[in-house]
C-alpha cells in the first residue's frame, strides 16, 4: 500500500544480505545550510560504505517513501523549498497527500522499521527543551525510541536541550541510553556533559547483542547509542553556554514554537560560532555513521 522506492544499492543490499544503515533527511533540509548539507549527506553515505554497510537516506518525495536517495534526489532535496519536517504525527498524512517531507529521527525510525533496517545514524536526537515545564516542548523522538525497535546512534542530545530532563524521560520510557566508550553522556558539540549515562558499552558487538536480546525479550522500542564527538572536533561547553543562552532568548523574543524551534536554534548557533558549530556537527555525524555501520555488520552476524 505504501509506495516504497528503494535506491539501487539498497535493493541490492536487501537481495544479498549486506547490512544497511538508515540516515535521516531533516538534518539536510532543516539542520544545515546549502550547499554543505548536500556535501555532508554524500560524505556520510560514503562513510557508511567505507565501513562495510550500505546507506539508506530516507525522505518522502511527492508521496513516495524513499529508502535510499539517488544522487539527483539528494541534490534536489538539499535546495528544495517548503519541504515538511516529518515526525510520527504527520508522516502518513504527507504520504496520503502526495507531499514532500524530510524525516526527523522519529519518522526515520518508523520508515527504517518498515523497511527492515535495524540501525540508524544521525547527529543528535530531539529531547526535552529547557522550560518544558511551561512549554511542554518534548520531542516526539523520545516516544519513538520507546516504541520502535531501531538502534539510533547519535552524539547525545544537543546542549540547547535540558539534558537532565531528557535523561529522566528516557529512563521513564524504558529507553536504554548507552554511552559509547566513556561514562559521561555526550552533549553533541562537546564530548562530555556533566551527566553520567545510565549504560556504557565499548564495542559495536555488545550494542548489537543488546539490540537482539531486547527483541528476544519482546520489548518494544529501540536503543539510544550516545557516541561522543571526536575530541579534536569538539567545542567546549563553557564556550557554547552563552551562545546557547542568547539563541534561546532570541527564540523566545521571536515567539518561535513547535517544529521551528530546533532549526531556529541551530541556525542562530551556526551564525554565532562563525560556522564552527557546523564543522563540529559534520565531524560527529560522520563518526556516528561509522559506528552505526559497525553495529549493522555485527547485527548481520547475529541471527535475528
Ligand atoms: N540534530 C541535528 N540537526 C537536526 C536535528 C537534530 O544536529 O536537524 C533534527 C532531527 O531530525 C531531530 C529533530 O529528530 O531535529 C528534532 O526536532 P524537534 O526538536 O522539533 O522534535
Ligand atoms: Mn518540539
mmCIF file of C-alpha atoms and ligand atoms in Angstrom:
data_model
loop_
_atom_site.group_PDB
_atom_site.id
_atom_site.type_symbol
_atom_site.label_atom_id
_atom_site.label_comp_id
_atom_site.label_asym_id
_atom_site.label_seq_id
_atom_site.Cartn_x
_atom_site.Cartn_y
_atom_site.Cartn_z
ATOM 1 C CA UNK A 1 0.000 0.000 0.000
ATOM 2 C CA UNK A 2 2.866 2.336 0.718
ATOM 3 C CA UNK A 3 4.824 3.344 -2.353
ATOM 4 C CA UNK A 4 8.342 2.335 -1.330
ATOM 5 C CA UNK A 5 11.163 3.435 -3.580
ATOM 6 C CA UNK A 6 14.433 1.667 -2.879
ATOM 7 C CA UNK A 7 17.698 3.050 -4.217
ATOM 8 C CA UNK A 8 19.608 0.612 -6.382
ATOM 9 C CA UNK A 9 22.204 -0.055 -3.710
ATOM 10 C CA UNK A 10 19.583 -0.655 -1.015
ATOM 11 C CA UNK A 11 17.707 -3.042 -3.296
ATOM 12 C CA UNK A 12 20.962 -4.903 -3.986
ATOM 13 C CA UNK A 13 21.850 -4.986 -0.276
ATOM 14 C CA UNK A 14 18.479 -6.476 0.550
ATOM 15 C CA UNK A 15 18.952 -9.164 -2.048
ATOM 16 C CA UNK A 16 22.418 -10.197 -0.886
ATOM 17 C CA UNK A 17 22.107 -9.527 2.842
ATOM 18 C CA UNK A 18 24.565 -6.612 3.086
ATOM 19 C CA UNK A 19 23.910 -4.624 6.272
ATOM 20 C CA UNK A 20 22.069 -1.329 5.799
ATOM 21 C CA UNK A 21 22.231 1.861 7.878
ATOM 22 C CA UNK A 22 19.349 4.351 7.764
ATOM 23 C CA UNK A 23 20.121 8.081 7.627
ATOM 24 C CA UNK A 24 17.687 10.919 8.275
ATOM 25 C CA UNK A 25 16.965 13.839 5.960
ATOM 26 C CA UNK A 26 15.792 16.612 8.303
ATOM 27 C CA UNK A 27 19.422 17.279 9.050
ATOM 28 C CA UNK A 28 19.773 18.032 5.304
ATOM 29 C CA UNK A 29 16.709 20.251 4.888
ATOM 30 C CA UNK A 30 16.397 21.878 8.308
ATOM 31 C CA UNK A 31 19.698 21.279 10.064
ATOM 32 C CA UNK A 32 22.430 22.551 7.761
ATOM 33 C CA UNK A 33 22.768 25.288 5.140
ATOM 34 C CA UNK A 34 23.084 24.588 1.411
ATOM 35 C CA UNK A 35 25.441 23.519 -0.177
ATOM 36 C CA UNK A 36 27.225 21.994 2.820
ATOM 37 C CA UNK A 37 24.106 19.967 3.613
ATOM 38 C CA UNK A 38 24.353 18.004 0.353
ATOM 39 C CA UNK A 39 28.122 17.608 0.593
ATOM 40 C CA UNK A 40 27.799 16.264 4.123
ATOM 41 C CA UNK A 41 24.974 13.920 3.174
ATOM 42 C CA UNK A 42 27.169 12.402 0.453
ATOM 43 C CA UNK A 43 30.164 12.182 2.722
ATOM 44 C CA UNK A 44 28.166 10.445 5.444
ATOM 45 C CA UNK A 45 26.816 7.949 2.914
ATOM 46 C CA UNK A 46 30.382 7.240 1.808
ATOM 47 C CA UNK A 47 31.481 6.780 5.427
ATOM 48 C CA UNK A 48 28.831 4.075 5.797
ATOM 49 C CA UNK A 49 30.054 2.348 2.619
ATOM 50 C CA UNK A 50 33.695 2.566 3.688
ATOM 51 C CA UNK A 51 32.733 0.860 6.939
ATOM 52 C CA UNK A 52 31.169 -2.048 5.047
ATOM 53 C CA UNK A 53 27.449 -1.229 5.047
ATOM 54 C CA UNK A 54 25.004 0.398 2.649
ATOM 55 C CA UNK A 55 23.466 3.826 3.393
ATOM 56 C CA UNK A 56 19.728 4.428 3.107
ATOM 57 C CA UNK A 57 18.906 8.123 3.374
ATOM 58 C CA UNK A 58 15.185 8.365 3.978
ATOM 59 C CA UNK A 59 12.714 11.006 2.753
ATOM 60 C CA UNK A 60 9.206 11.375 1.341
ATOM 61 C CA UNK A 61 9.199 12.783 -2.185
ATOM 62 C CA UNK A 62 5.863 13.521 -3.800
ATOM 63 C CA UNK A 63 4.056 10.992 -1.688
ATOM 64 C CA UNK A 64 6.573 8.193 -2.151
ATOM 65 C CA UNK A 65 8.684 6.860 0.689
ATOM 66 C CA UNK A 66 12.291 6.718 -0.461
ATOM 67 C CA UNK A 67 14.624 4.276 1.255
ATOM 68 C CA UNK A 68 17.934 5.446 -0.133
ATOM 69 C CA UNK A 69 18.152 8.549 -2.292
ATOM 70 C CA UNK A 70 19.680 8.807 -5.728
ATOM 71 C CA UNK A 71 22.327 11.451 -6.254
ATOM 72 C CA UNK A 72 19.808 13.610 -8.150
ATOM 73 C CA UNK A 73 17.203 13.257 -5.379
ATOM 74 C CA UNK A 74 19.764 14.363 -2.833
ATOM 75 C CA UNK A 75 20.759 17.413 -4.885
ATOM 76 C CA UNK A 76 17.132 18.354 -5.346
ATOM 77 C CA UNK A 77 16.111 17.841 -1.730
ATOM 78 C CA UNK A 78 19.094 19.833 -0.492
ATOM 79 C CA UNK A 79 17.790 23.009 -2.071
ATOM 80 C CA UNK A 80 14.052 22.385 -2.347
ATOM 81 C CA UNK A 81 11.757 24.994 -0.801
ATOM 82 C CA UNK A 82 8.913 24.208 1.563
ATOM 83 C CA UNK A 83 9.922 20.672 2.450
ATOM 84 C CA UNK A 84 7.972 19.492 5.513
ATOM 85 C CA UNK A 85 9.737 18.309 8.649
ATOM 86 C CA UNK A 86 8.048 14.987 9.265
ATOM 87 C CA UNK A 87 7.590 13.250 12.564
ATOM 88 C CA UNK A 88 5.234 10.497 13.763
ATOM 89 C CA UNK A 89 2.137 12.720 13.640
ATOM 90 C CA UNK A 90 2.320 13.863 10.024
ATOM 91 C CA UNK A 91 4.208 11.062 8.270
ATOM 92 C CA UNK A 92 1.166 9.184 6.939
ATOM 93 C CA UNK A 93 -0.622 12.436 6.091
ATOM 94 C CA UNK A 94 2.296 13.517 3.911
ATOM 95 C CA UNK A 95 2.202 10.181 2.053
ATOM 96 C CA UNK A 96 -1.569 10.436 1.635
ATOM 97 C CA UNK A 97 -1.414 13.948 0.247
ATOM 98 C CA UNK A 98 1.465 13.328 -2.133
ATOM 99 C CA UNK A 99 3.652 15.740 -0.214
ATOM 100 C CA UNK A 100 7.387 16.062 0.191
ATOM 101 C CA UNK A 101 8.995 15.864 3.586
ATOM 102 C CA UNK A 102 12.270 15.226 5.311
ATOM 103 C CA UNK A 103 12.245 12.679 8.099
ATOM 104 C CA UNK A 104 13.241 13.515 11.672
ATOM 105 C CA UNK A 105 14.660 10.901 13.997
ATOM 106 C CA UNK A 106 11.139 9.724 14.882
ATOM 107 C CA UNK A 107 9.975 9.452 11.271
ATOM 108 C CA UNK A 108 13.240 7.869 10.109
ATOM 109 C CA UNK A 109 12.870 5.188 12.781
ATOM 110 C CA UNK A 110 9.336 4.429 11.590
ATOM 111 C CA UNK A 111 10.499 4.196 7.976
ATOM 112 C CA UNK A 112 13.554 2.116 8.863
ATOM 113 C CA UNK A 113 11.466 -0.395 10.755
ATOM 114 C CA UNK A 114 9.046 -0.566 7.861
ATOM 115 C CA UNK A 115 11.925 -1.329 5.507
ATOM 116 C CA UNK A 116 13.541 -3.870 7.843
ATOM 117 C CA UNK A 117 16.522 -1.679 8.777
ATOM 118 C CA UNK A 118 17.676 -2.018 12.379
ATOM 119 C CA UNK A 119 20.289 0.716 12.752
ATOM 120 C CA UNK A 120 20.164 4.424 12.104
ATOM 121 C CA UNK A 121 22.789 7.162 12.375
ATOM 122 C CA UNK A 122 22.047 10.822 12.989
ATOM 123 C CA UNK A 123 23.590 13.889 14.634
ATOM 124 C CA UNK A 124 21.611 14.446 17.787
ATOM 125 C CA UNK A 125 18.153 13.383 18.858
ATOM 126 C CA UNK A 126 15.427 15.781 19.851
ATOM 127 C CA UNK A 127 14.690 15.854 23.570
ATOM 128 C CA UNK A 128 13.138 17.811 26.399
ATOM 129 C CA UNK A 129 13.544 21.523 25.782
ATOM 130 C CA UNK A 130 14.599 23.903 28.508
ATOM 131 C CA UNK A 131 11.473 25.426 30.001
ATOM 132 C CA UNK A 132 9.445 22.332 29.057
ATOM 133 C CA UNK A 133 7.692 22.625 32.424
ATOM 134 C CA UNK A 134 5.769 25.527 30.906
ATOM 135 C CA UNK A 135 6.119 24.993 27.125
ATOM 136 C CA UNK A 136 5.564 21.186 27.201
ATOM 137 C CA UNK A 137 8.064 21.007 24.331
ATOM 138 C CA UNK A 138 9.294 17.412 24.326
ATOM 139 C CA UNK A 139 10.445 15.924 21.039
ATOM 140 C CA UNK A 140 8.450 13.032 19.619
ATOM 141 C CA UNK A 141 11.851 11.371 19.106
ATOM 142 C CA UNK A 142 11.793 10.216 22.727
ATOM 143 C CA UNK A 143 8.475 8.407 22.449
ATOM 144 C CA UNK A 144 9.605 6.848 19.213
ATOM 145 C CA UNK A 145 12.672 5.404 20.894
ATOM 146 C CA UNK A 146 10.287 3.801 23.380
ATOM 147 C CA UNK A 147 8.153 2.219 20.666
ATOM 148 C CA UNK A 148 10.148 1.388 17.579
ATOM 149 C CA UNK A 149 12.892 -1.251 17.601
ATOM 150 C CA UNK A 150 15.710 0.622 15.889
ATOM 151 C CA UNK A 151 19.121 1.335 17.408
ATOM 152 C CA UNK A 152 19.866 5.032 16.956
ATOM 153 C CA UNK A 153 23.444 6.293 17.017
ATOM 154 C CA UNK A 154 23.622 9.977 17.984
ATOM 155 C CA UNK A 155 26.120 12.260 19.701
ATOM 156 C CA UNK A 156 23.806 12.535 22.687
ATOM 157 C CA UNK A 157 21.304 15.354 22.802
ATOM 158 C CA UNK A 158 22.008 18.917 21.800
ATOM 159 C CA UNK A 159 23.118 21.240 24.548
ATOM 160 C CA UNK A 160 20.201 23.546 23.623
ATOM 161 C CA UNK A 161 18.012 20.998 25.428
ATOM 162 C CA UNK A 162 17.571 20.222 29.092
ATOM 163 C CA UNK A 163 19.806 17.169 29.301
ATOM 164 C CA UNK A 164 18.787 16.224 32.837
ATOM 165 C CA UNK A 165 15.100 16.150 31.905
ATOM 166 C CA UNK A 166 15.853 14.383 28.629
ATOM 167 C CA UNK A 167 17.646 11.608 30.515
ATOM 168 C CA UNK A 168 14.789 11.387 33.044
ATOM 169 C CA UNK A 169 12.185 10.983 30.307
ATOM 170 C CA UNK A 170 14.268 8.361 28.510
ATOM 171 C CA UNK A 171 14.524 6.438 31.781
ATOM 172 C CA UNK A 172 10.768 6.696 32.354
ATOM 173 C CA UNK A 173 10.117 5.452 28.834
ATOM 174 C CA UNK A 174 12.456 2.495 29.305
ATOM 175 C CA UNK A 175 14.897 3.513 26.592
ATOM 176 C CA UNK A 176 18.422 2.157 27.042
ATOM 177 C CA UNK A 177 20.863 5.080 26.875
ATOM 178 C CA UNK A 178 24.291 3.693 26.109
ATOM 179 C CA UNK A 179 27.373 5.895 26.140
ATOM 180 C CA UNK A 180 29.972 4.522 23.766
ATOM 181 C CA UNK A 181 33.452 4.127 25.221
ATOM 182 C CA UNK A 182 33.031 6.557 28.110
ATOM 183 C CA UNK A 183 30.914 7.043 31.229
ATOM 184 C CA UNK A 184 29.603 10.558 30.542
ATOM 185 C CA UNK A 185 26.559 11.267 28.419
ATOM 186 C CA UNK A 186 27.871 13.296 25.466
ATOM 187 C CA UNK A 187 26.471 16.758 24.707
ATOM 188 C CA UNK A 188 26.540 16.898 20.920
ATOM 189 C CA UNK A 189 29.155 19.608 20.201
ATOM 190 C CA UNK A 190 31.025 18.606 23.369
ATOM 191 C CA UNK A 191 32.215 15.075 24.127
ATOM 192 C CA UNK A 192 31.071 15.145 27.739
ATOM 193 C CA UNK A 193 28.150 16.592 29.628
ATOM 194 C CA UNK A 194 28.013 16.764 33.422
ATOM 195 C CA UNK A 195 25.741 13.725 33.420
ATOM 196 C CA UNK A 196 26.697 10.089 33.591
ATOM 197 C CA UNK A 197 24.995 7.899 31.013
ATOM 198 C CA UNK A 198 22.928 5.082 32.527
ATOM 199 C CA UNK A 199 24.803 2.455 30.483
ATOM 200 C CA UNK A 200 28.209 2.173 28.903
ATOM 201 C CA UNK A 201 29.395 -0.140 26.139
ATOM 202 C CA UNK A 202 32.783 -0.313 24.489
ATOM 203 C CA UNK A 203 32.108 -2.310 21.344
ATOM 204 C CA UNK A 204 29.683 -2.481 18.450
ATOM 205 C CA UNK A 205 29.247 -6.159 19.203
ATOM 206 C CA UNK A 206 27.861 -5.530 22.692
ATOM 207 C CA UNK A 207 25.428 -2.979 21.300
ATOM 208 C CA UNK A 208 24.276 -5.419 18.619
ATOM 209 C CA UNK A 209 23.789 -8.184 21.181
ATOM 210 C CA UNK A 210 21.773 -5.908 23.442
ATOM 211 C CA UNK A 211 19.593 -4.971 20.461
ATOM 212 C CA UNK A 212 18.927 -8.635 19.703
ATOM 213 C CA UNK A 213 18.270 -9.501 23.346
ATOM 214 C CA UNK A 214 15.707 -6.712 23.693
ATOM 215 C CA UNK A 215 13.954 -8.236 20.714
ATOM 216 C CA UNK A 216 14.256 -11.641 22.338
ATOM 217 C CA UNK A 217 12.561 -10.333 25.470
ATOM 218 C CA UNK A 218 9.749 -8.973 23.331
ATOM 219 C CA UNK A 219 10.456 -5.408 24.413
ATOM 220 C CA UNK A 220 9.225 -2.731 22.053
ATOM 221 C CA UNK A 221 11.424 0.263 21.378
ATOM 222 C CA UNK A 222 14.986 0.857 20.371
ATOM 223 C CA UNK A 223 18.263 1.882 21.921
ATOM 224 C CA UNK A 224 19.987 5.230 22.031
ATOM 225 C CA UNK A 225 23.720 4.920 21.479
ATOM 226 C CA UNK A 226 25.372 8.137 22.599
ATOM 227 C CA UNK A 227 28.635 8.382 20.697
ATOM 228 C CA UNK A 228 30.869 11.271 21.748
ATOM 229 C CA UNK A 229 32.127 13.715 19.151
ATOM 230 C CA UNK A 230 35.833 13.087 18.380
ATOM 231 C CA UNK A 231 37.805 15.200 20.848
ATOM 232 C CA UNK A 232 39.705 17.180 18.201
ATOM 233 C CA UNK A 233 36.401 18.399 16.744
ATOM 234 C CA UNK A 234 34.579 19.384 19.917
ATOM 235 C CA UNK A 235 33.606 22.871 21.063
ATOM 236 C CA UNK A 236 33.953 23.390 24.802
ATOM 237 C CA UNK A 237 30.650 23.510 26.668
ATOM 238 C CA UNK A 238 31.773 26.643 28.503
ATOM 239 C CA UNK A 239 32.276 28.440 25.199
ATOM 240 C CA UNK A 240 28.873 27.404 23.885
ATOM 241 C CA UNK A 241 26.878 28.172 27.020
ATOM 242 C CA UNK A 242 26.458 31.932 26.447
ATOM 243 C CA UNK A 243 25.790 31.404 22.734
ATOM 244 C CA UNK A 244 23.058 28.886 23.507
ATOM 245 C CA UNK A 245 21.565 31.200 26.126
ATOM 246 C CA UNK A 246 21.404 34.010 23.568
ATOM 247 C CA UNK A 247 19.841 31.724 20.939
ATOM 248 C CA UNK A 248 17.175 30.612 23.421
ATOM 249 C CA UNK A 249 16.484 34.223 24.356
ATOM 250 C CA UNK A 250 16.067 35.135 20.663
ATOM 251 C CA UNK A 251 13.726 32.186 20.075
ATOM 252 C CA UNK A 252 11.509 33.415 22.858
ATOM 253 C CA UNK A 253 11.646 37.001 21.645
ATOM 254 C CA UNK A 254 10.559 35.943 18.144
ATOM 255 C CA UNK A 255 7.937 33.603 19.627
ATOM 256 C CA UNK A 256 9.310 30.583 17.791
ATOM 257 C CA UNK A 257 7.324 27.451 18.648
ATOM 258 C CA UNK A 258 6.712 23.853 17.602
ATOM 259 C CA UNK A 259 8.793 22.353 14.816
ATOM 260 C CA UNK A 260 10.518 25.635 14.120
ATOM 261 C CA UNK A 261 12.351 25.752 17.453
ATOM 262 C CA UNK A 262 15.201 23.340 16.768
ATOM 263 C CA UNK A 263 16.052 24.649 13.251
ATOM 264 C CA UNK A 264 15.938 28.233 14.565
ATOM 265 C CA UNK A 265 18.340 27.493 17.423
ATOM 266 C CA UNK A 266 20.751 25.566 15.191
ATOM 267 C CA UNK A 267 20.859 28.431 12.694
ATOM 268 C CA UNK A 268 21.482 31.001 15.432
ATOM 269 C CA UNK A 269 24.298 28.937 16.931
ATOM 270 C CA UNK A 270 25.803 28.476 13.461
ATOM 271 C CA UNK A 271 25.887 32.263 12.997
ATOM 272 C CA UNK A 272 27.233 32.965 16.466
ATOM 273 C CA UNK A 273 30.096 30.470 16.161
ATOM 274 C CA UNK A 274 31.065 31.644 12.655
ATOM 275 C CA UNK A 275 30.170 28.244 11.298
ATOM 276 C CA UNK A 276 32.217 26.247 13.802
ATOM 277 C CA UNK A 277 29.091 24.537 15.110
ATOM 278 C CA UNK A 278 28.579 23.159 11.611
ATOM 279 C CA UNK A 279 32.138 21.844 11.380
ATOM 280 C CA UNK A 280 31.616 20.050 14.681
ATOM 281 C CA UNK A 281 28.212 18.799 13.557
ATOM 282 C CA UNK A 282 29.758 17.286 10.418
ATOM 283 C CA UNK A 283 32.507 15.524 12.390
ATOM 284 C CA UNK A 284 30.051 13.972 14.817
ATOM 285 C CA UNK A 285 27.584 12.768 12.178
ATOM 286 C CA UNK A 286 30.384 11.080 10.257
ATOM 287 C CA UNK A 287 31.623 9.474 13.448
ATOM 288 C CA UNK A 288 28.104 8.201 14.156
ATOM 289 C CA UNK A 289 27.740 6.811 10.643
ATOM 290 C CA UNK A 290 30.896 4.746 11.069
ATOM 291 C CA UNK A 291 29.781 3.293 14.398
ATOM 292 C CA UNK A 292 26.297 2.573 13.043
ATOM 293 C CA UNK A 293 27.833 0.650 10.136
ATOM 294 C CA UNK A 294 29.878 -1.459 12.573
ATOM 295 C CA UNK A 295 26.743 -2.200 14.618
ATOM 296 C CA UNK A 296 24.801 -3.116 11.467
ATOM 297 C CA UNK A 297 27.542 -5.551 10.489
ATOM 298 C CA UNK A 298 27.550 -7.162 13.930
ATOM 299 C CA UNK A 299 23.750 -7.466 13.801
ATOM 300 C CA UNK A 300 24.163 -9.214 10.476
ATOM 301 C CA UNK A 301 26.476 -11.745 12.159
ATOM 302 C CA UNK A 302 23.916 -12.487 14.885
ATOM 303 C CA UNK A 303 20.783 -14.341 13.906
ATOM 304 C CA UNK A 304 17.566 -12.356 14.128
HETATM 305 N N1 LIG B 1 20.107 17.217 15.250
HETATM 306 C C1 LIG B 1 20.845 17.975 14.397
HETATM 307 N N2 LIG B 1 20.219 18.558 13.380
HETATM 308 C C2 LIG B 1 18.894 18.371 13.162
HETATM 309 C C3 LIG B 1 18.124 17.561 14.049
HETATM 310 C C4 LIG B 1 18.783 17.009 15.087
HETATM 311 O O1 LIG B 1 22.027 18.134 14.556
HETATM 312 O O2 LIG B 1 18.383 18.917 12.198
HETATM 313 C C5 LIG B 1 16.682 17.281 13.776
HETATM 314 C C6 LIG B 1 16.444 15.763 13.836
HETATM 315 O O3 LIG B 1 15.743 15.387 12.682
HETATM 316 C C7 LIG B 1 15.576 15.577 15.066
HETATM 317 C C8 LIG B 1 14.815 16.854 15.048
HETATM 318 O O4 LIG B 1 14.750 14.447 15.004
HETATM 319 O O5 LIG B 1 15.797 17.836 14.728
HETATM 320 C C9 LIG B 1 14.136 17.142 16.363
HETATM 321 O O6 LIG B 1 13.204 18.145 16.170
HETATM 322 P P1 LIG B 1 12.184 18.516 17.341
HETATM 323 O O7 LIG B 1 13.070 19.091 18.409
HETATM 324 O O8 LIG B 1 11.267 19.537 16.721
HETATM 325 O O9 LIG B 1 11.494 17.263 17.730
HETATM 326 MN MN1 LIG B 2 9.450 20.320 19.809
#
